Amino acid sequence: MPKTPTASSSPFPTASPRFQIFAPTAPGLESIAAGELKSLGVRGRQEIGGVAFDGDLDRIYQANLWLRTASRVVVRLGQFHASTFYELERRSKKLSWQDFLPENGSVEVRVTCRKSKLYHSDAVAERVLSVIAGVAPSGTEMKVGNLPDEEQEEYQEKGSSRQLFIVRIVHDQCEISADTSGELLHRRGYRKEVAKAPLRETLAAAMLLASGWDGWRGEPLLDPLCGSGTIPIEAALIARGIAPGLERDFQFMHWPTFNRDLWNDILEKARASVTNPTLDIVGADRDAGAIRAAMHNAERAGVGRDVRFLAESLSGSIAKIENVANGEGWILTNPPYGVRVGESEDLRDLYATLGNALKTKRGWRIGILTSDAVLAAQMRLPLRPRFSTSNGGIPVSFLVSEKAGRPGARSPKSGVGESASEN
């Protein structure tokens, strides 16, 4: 894959303060995000639900710009014991709130309390807001926010300077963080049109990075159930080395400590690192409306010329795959899960068709995101799990096959059953 700028290629300003930084991810994607940070020259520490690392403003900017699988990037302002409101207020007053408060904007505090003496989240939020109000610019709007569910969509109006602070109290240990991202990082800015059950961009990127697909060397990729095109578009962004945050704003741009010269330098280097390899990426869907949406989304992402979109059925799109010299390629897709009663029976033929596709494509591999091991078994392929997470609140696993026709490949009997036991 194209290399992203490393820490050494963009020296950190020595006068910049050091921060404890955390990049939350969907459960199961921590190791993938850690690998992304490593490509940036950053050693991350995997934790449940994300990756922690240390750094300065440069690293905050780089992480927001380049991370494809993280939900957001936050700065940990403080961690301390707080079993009373007095302790909470006393310790909160020592934090450097001023560095993160916009001149003209609002403040939102979201709180979760678990197994702690301070259990009333709204009361905790009000105490923290009162501390912030003492140092915030006059006229700053204060708001108690509700922490959204993991899969709930979050929207922040473009141009808004709402600063979010996240407070978590677990076993009387309080952690307070400042959001640096603004809108969640999966909002790249290109997906203005969606089809039915769209796949979040961060999850599509995780599938691509975990699969081993080598797109920048021209390895073919087909998503025969592409919907609004998220997997093919993310594939093209990865293959060309286009930073996912290149065309959007971030909350850190509203901080009084924002270093515009540093940010412009980072953006300039990111744009200069974009490559133009010959790509063979195809997205197909039987819904012509979805294909139109996918084409428009690809244009907005700057990869309209890098992805071919076909209004084709599943079997029709597979039949149109062009053979390449080395005969290798990938089918990566997010097929329907069959969550509703009776749907699984209807989807068995679809999964069987996906499995049959590889019987005529020697050297090809397939990766699917699925919630149903029984449906995946209809593919009659040996499948290995790369990660397990949730999509729209549904537990799912990303399963990858061996190369079709590969000597020594396991029999179909050993596929999904074994992979399920390894999760």
XYZ file of C-alpha atoms in Angstrom:
423
model
C 0.000 0.000 0.000
C 1.197 3.583 -0.539
C 3.077 4.891 2.453
C 1.565 7.693 4.482
C 3.845 10.443 5.805
C 5.788 9.250 8.827
C 6.659 11.173 11.942
C 10.176 11.782 10.653
C 8.881 13.332 7.425
C 7.049 16.023 9.395
C 9.090 16.955 12.491
C 7.049 17.859 15.554
C 7.441 21.446 16.851
C 9.581 21.255 19.973
C 7.554 24.006 21.673
C 4.259 22.173 21.225
C 2.756 20.655 24.397
C 2.545 16.884 24.802
C -0.833 15.231 25.121
C -2.277 11.863 26.038
C -4.310 11.014 22.937
C -6.885 8.298 22.328
C -8.434 7.144 19.047
C -11.712 5.289 19.761
C -12.747 2.567 17.324
C -15.636 0.177 16.962
C -14.949 -2.931 19.094
C -12.694 -5.340 17.222
C -10.951 -2.724 15.082
C -8.307 -1.701 17.626
C -5.432 -3.638 16.031
C -6.213 -2.228 12.590
C -6.138 1.344 13.910
C -2.878 0.553 15.718
C -1.422 -0.566 12.396
C -2.503 2.700 10.815
C -0.767 4.670 13.553
C 2.369 2.600 13.057
C 2.400 3.633 9.389
C 2.444 7.236 10.645
C 5.467 6.497 12.815
C 3.395 6.420 16.013
C 3.576 3.600 18.549
C 0.055 3.049 19.855
C -1.112 1.098 22.883
C -4.187 -0.989 22.201
C -6.970 -0.644 24.756
C -10.524 -1.950 24.739
C -12.372 0.287 22.308
C -9.425 2.115 20.782
C -5.731 2.958 20.685
C -3.848 5.302 23.040
C -0.713 7.223 22.104
C 1.253 10.289 23.144
C 2.013 13.313 21.027
C 1.693 16.995 20.297
C -0.458 19.090 17.985
C 1.203 17.561 14.930
C 0.127 14.075 15.938
C -3.408 15.227 16.713
C -3.643 16.779 13.253
C -2.075 13.786 11.491
C -4.297 11.263 13.281
C -7.468 13.116 12.314
C -6.323 13.496 8.732
C -5.089 9.946 8.109
C -6.899 7.432 10.342
C -9.405 5.473 8.281
C -10.832 3.186 10.975
C -11.051 5.416 14.080
C -14.343 7.001 15.138
C -12.740 10.182 16.440
C -9.580 11.436 18.166
C -9.705 12.772 21.727
C -7.212 14.334 24.128
C -7.273 12.968 27.658
C -7.214 16.057 29.869
C -7.152 14.294 33.206
C -7.666 11.056 35.107
C -8.369 11.146 38.840
C -10.349 9.641 41.716
C -13.737 11.263 42.315
C -16.263 9.740 44.698
C -17.800 13.096 45.711
C -18.887 16.217 43.856
C -16.312 18.173 45.864
C -13.501 15.979 44.520
C -14.903 16.200 41.003
C -15.035 20.006 41.017
C -11.689 20.447 42.778
C -9.798 18.240 40.350
C -11.676 19.530 37.302
C -10.606 23.101 38.085
C -6.976 22.072 37.579
C -7.480 21.023 33.944
C -6.407 23.198 30.996
C -9.887 23.898 29.605
C -8.834 27.191 28.006
C -6.694 25.444 25.389
C -9.775 23.809 23.876
C -12.515 26.443 24.165
C -13.541 28.209 20.934
C -13.870 31.989 21.031
C -17.340 31.943 19.505
C -19.005 28.617 20.025
C -20.641 26.245 22.451
C -19.617 23.552 24.898
C -21.247 20.156 25.332
C -20.447 17.720 28.137
C -21.414 14.047 27.855
C -21.174 11.799 30.874
C -21.338 8.083 31.592
C -21.184 6.717 35.140
C -20.767 3.048 35.998
C -20.330 1.330 39.364
C -19.471 4.640 41.058
C -20.721 6.740 43.964
C -21.306 9.533 41.470
C -23.990 7.815 39.437
C -26.237 10.659 38.223
C -24.784 11.625 34.844
C -26.710 14.899 34.480
C -25.595 16.068 37.931
C -21.980 15.280 37.046
C -22.323 17.145 33.745
C -23.746 20.208 35.482
C -20.803 20.326 37.916
C -18.273 20.044 35.106
C -20.087 22.679 33.046
C -19.994 25.067 36.000
C -16.217 24.653 36.157
C -15.855 25.274 32.419
C -18.153 28.316 32.598
C -15.699 29.915 35.008
C -12.961 30.022 32.362
C -14.923 30.070 29.080
C -15.283 33.194 26.905
C -18.389 35.198 27.743
C -21.447 34.153 25.802
C -20.352 30.530 25.435
C -23.410 28.284 25.328
C -23.298 25.372 27.766
C -25.136 22.102 27.124
C -25.552 18.739 28.834
C -25.317 16.157 26.062
C -26.559 12.605 25.772
C -23.876 10.075 24.947
C -25.097 8.374 21.758
C -25.154 4.639 21.370
C -22.103 3.183 19.658
C -23.876 2.813 16.329
C -26.058 5.912 16.512
C -25.397 8.482 13.837
C -24.007 11.768 15.107
C -24.153 14.978 13.146
C -22.471 18.306 13.693
C -23.359 21.124 11.354
C -20.468 22.095 9.102
C -18.743 25.198 10.400
C -20.028 24.618 13.930
C -17.575 25.260 16.758
C -19.208 23.045 19.365
C -16.527 21.696 21.683
C -17.402 18.295 23.114
C -15.972 17.089 26.419
C -16.483 13.443 27.390
C -16.569 12.434 31.055
C -16.431 8.770 32.094
C -16.597 7.653 35.717
C -16.008 3.954 36.364
C -15.343 2.552 39.851
C -14.952 6.150 41.106
C -12.154 6.818 38.598
C -12.926 9.853 36.451
C -11.506 10.456 32.990
C -12.176 13.696 31.107
C -11.380 14.036 27.400
C -11.682 16.778 24.790
C -12.860 15.843 21.314
C -10.521 17.019 18.552
C -12.488 15.811 15.525
C -15.912 17.463 15.488
C -17.969 15.299 13.176
C -17.201 11.603 13.519
C -14.301 10.563 11.296
C -16.358 8.239 9.107
C -17.912 11.387 7.647
C -15.344 11.878 4.887
C -17.609 14.350 3.103
C -18.214 12.413 -0.110
C -21.245 10.274 0.747
C -24.104 12.670 0.118
C -26.244 9.985 -1.522
C -26.923 6.642 0.135
C -28.593 3.386 -0.800
C -30.382 0.915 1.449
C -28.443 -0.085 4.602
C -25.238 1.879 3.857
C -21.962 0.594 5.274
C -20.041 3.006 7.473
C -16.836 4.224 5.820
C -14.630 3.254 8.768
C -15.890 -0.331 8.621
C -15.394 -0.542 4.863
C -11.814 0.677 5.316
C -11.252 -1.910 8.058
C -12.380 -4.688 5.708
C -9.944 -3.523 3.036
C -6.996 -3.082 5.385
C -7.597 -6.420 7.135
C -8.102 -8.395 3.931
C -4.611 -8.053 2.505
C -5.889 -6.621 -0.797
C -2.968 -5.058 -2.672
C -4.750 -2.457 -4.764
C -1.914 -0.053 -5.420
C -0.168 -2.839 -7.350
C -3.245 -3.206 -9.531
C -4.799 -6.249 -7.846
C -8.435 -6.377 -9.042
C -11.301 -5.868 -6.622
C -15.042 -6.348 -7.114
C -17.910 -5.475 -4.805
C -20.919 -7.057 -6.547
C -23.355 -5.671 -3.940
C -21.873 -2.196 -3.662
C -24.950 -0.099 -2.849
C -23.827 3.531 -2.704
C -20.225 2.497 -3.363
C -18.534 2.742 0.016
C -16.194 -0.265 -0.348
C -14.966 0.574 -3.901
C -14.541 4.258 -3.015
C -12.596 3.504 0.163
C -10.496 1.041 -1.843
C -9.566 3.739 -4.348
C -8.720 6.207 -1.567
C -6.411 3.641 0.045
C -4.767 2.572 -3.211
C -4.022 6.154 -4.228
C -2.862 7.206 -0.764
C -5.555 9.860 -0.426
C -6.016 10.952 3.193
C -9.635 10.318 4.248
C -9.874 13.674 6.027
C -8.415 15.766 3.229
C -11.679 17.520 2.312
C -13.258 18.163 5.720
C -12.903 20.359 8.790
C -12.029 19.333 12.337
C -12.824 20.703 15.774
C -9.162 21.457 16.560
C -9.334 24.194 13.899
C -11.502 26.198 16.348
C -9.076 25.965 19.274
C -7.154 29.066 20.393
C -4.012 26.901 20.120
C -4.675 25.994 16.462
C -1.444 26.236 14.434
C -2.612 27.116 10.927
C 0.895 27.079 9.429
C 1.517 23.579 10.762
C -1.860 22.371 9.482
C -1.316 23.857 6.022
C 2.096 22.170 5.858
C 0.537 18.808 6.771
C -2.170 19.252 4.125
C 0.385 20.196 1.482
C 2.430 17.068 2.166
C -0.696 14.897 2.145
C -1.742 16.218 -1.263
C 1.780 15.733 -2.605
C 1.773 12.085 -1.469
C -1.240 11.133 -3.622
C -0.348 8.614 -6.341
C -2.029 7.612 -9.593
C -1.557 3.859 -10.063
C -3.571 1.901 -12.592
C -6.471 0.483 -10.609
C -8.929 -2.308 -11.357
C -11.777 -1.614 -8.938
C -15.373 -2.455 -9.826
C -18.585 -1.779 -7.936
C -21.821 -3.389 -9.092
C -25.420 -3.470 -7.952
C -28.680 -4.507 -9.572
C -30.272 -1.234 -8.376
C -29.582 1.412 -11.033
C -30.427 4.162 -8.543
C -27.774 2.888 -6.145
C -25.212 2.859 -8.956
C -26.016 6.479 -9.831
C -25.535 7.421 -6.183
C -22.243 5.495 -6.067
C -20.925 7.282 -9.149
C -21.781 10.692 -7.691
C -20.163 9.770 -4.373
C -16.997 8.612 -6.148
C -16.783 11.906 -8.035
C -17.046 13.841 -4.768
C -14.326 11.643 -3.265
C -12.015 12.452 -6.178
C -11.882 8.849 -7.418
C -14.542 8.937 -10.109
C -12.041 7.795 -12.735
C -10.607 5.054 -10.538
C -13.750 2.951 -10.041
C -16.002 1.337 -12.643
C -19.633 1.017 -11.617
C -21.999 -1.471 -13.260
C -25.770 -1.816 -12.968
C -25.625 -5.611 -12.918
C -27.004 -8.550 -10.992
C -24.714 -10.490 -8.688
C -24.053 -13.283 -11.184
C -23.830 -10.827 -14.080
C -21.181 -8.671 -12.418
C -19.086 -11.699 -11.492
C -19.236 -12.931 -15.088
C -17.907 -9.586 -16.323
C -14.755 -9.619 -14.215
C -11.861 -9.211 -16.597
C -9.071 -11.737 -16.147
C -5.655 -10.267 -15.506
C -2.228 -11.706 -16.205
C -1.602 -13.138 -12.746
C -5.184 -14.368 -12.379
C -5.513 -13.013 -8.834
C -8.079 -10.682 -7.340
C -10.603 -10.044 -4.595
C -14.357 -10.015 -4.117
C -15.073 -7.879 -1.054
C -18.666 -7.238 -0.106
C -21.245 -6.659 2.606
C -24.147 -8.977 1.694
C -27.550 -8.849 3.433
C -27.541 -10.466 6.875
C -30.989 -12.069 6.970
C -31.878 -10.523 10.318
C -35.645 -10.637 9.809
C -37.494 -13.917 10.290
C -37.610 -15.894 7.063
C -34.950 -13.856 5.267
C -32.136 -16.367 5.753
C -33.835 -18.928 3.537
C -34.168 -16.362 0.742
C -30.490 -15.394 0.998
C -28.986 -18.872 0.732
C -28.856 -18.704 -3.070
C -27.096 -15.338 -2.892
C -24.353 -16.682 -0.616
C -24.050 -19.828 -2.733
C -23.559 -17.657 -5.826
C -20.750 -15.775 -4.088
C -19.039 -19.066 -3.264
C -19.488 -20.447 -6.766
C -17.846 -17.328 -8.210
C -14.456 -18.420 -6.932
C -14.706 -21.853 -8.529
C -14.160 -20.223 -11.926
C -11.715 -17.558 -10.703
C -8.567 -19.467 -9.822
C -6.345 -17.386 -7.556
C -9.176 -15.123 -6.422
C -10.222 -14.639 -2.797
C -13.374 -13.389 -1.141
C -14.044 -11.387 2.005
C -17.531 -10.913 3.416
C -19.015 -9.130 6.401
C -21.725 -11.353 7.833
C -23.744 -11.987 10.968
C -24.849 -15.502 10.057
C -22.467 -18.469 10.030
C -25.183 -20.659 8.500
C -25.510 -18.333 5.517
C -21.731 -18.062 5.161
C -21.554 -21.872 5.088
C -23.625 -21.814 1.890
C -20.520 -20.498 0.131
C -18.790 -23.859 0.743
C -15.421 -22.189 1.150
C -12.824 -22.343 3.922
C -13.232 -19.008 5.715
C -11.093 -17.427 8.401
C -12.175 -14.516 10.638
C -10.107 -11.329 10.457
C -12.157 -9.374 12.992
C -15.527 -9.294 14.739
C -17.413 -6.071 15.463
C -20.932 -4.682 15.101
C -22.687 -2.975 12.214
C -25.867 -1.073 12.938
C -26.025 -2.802 16.315
C -25.767 -6.269 14.733
C -22.776 -8.481 15.704
C -20.826 -9.267 12.534
C -17.600 -10.994 11.507
C -15.330 -10.280 8.576
C -14.477 -13.638 7.000
C -11.800 -14.168 4.350
C -11.218 -17.199 2.123
C -8.068 -18.857 0.889
C -7.140 -18.372 -2.754
C -9.338 -20.417 -5.039
C -7.492 -23.459 -6.298
C -4.708 -22.956 -3.760
C -2.857 -26.225 -3.073
C -3.497 -27.504 0.419
C -6.599 -25.387 0.996
C -8.898 -26.849 3.608
C -12.065 -28.633 2.593
C -15.340 -26.707 2.694
C -16.388 -28.711 5.737
C -13.732 -27.038 7.885
C -14.599 -23.451 6.971
C -17.084 -21.431 8.982
C -17.351 -23.934 11.811
C -13.665 -23.588 12.645
C -13.604 -19.847 12.177
C -16.492 -19.411 14.577
C -14.612 -21.262 17.282
C -11.619 -18.980 16.865
C -13.513 -15.756 17.480
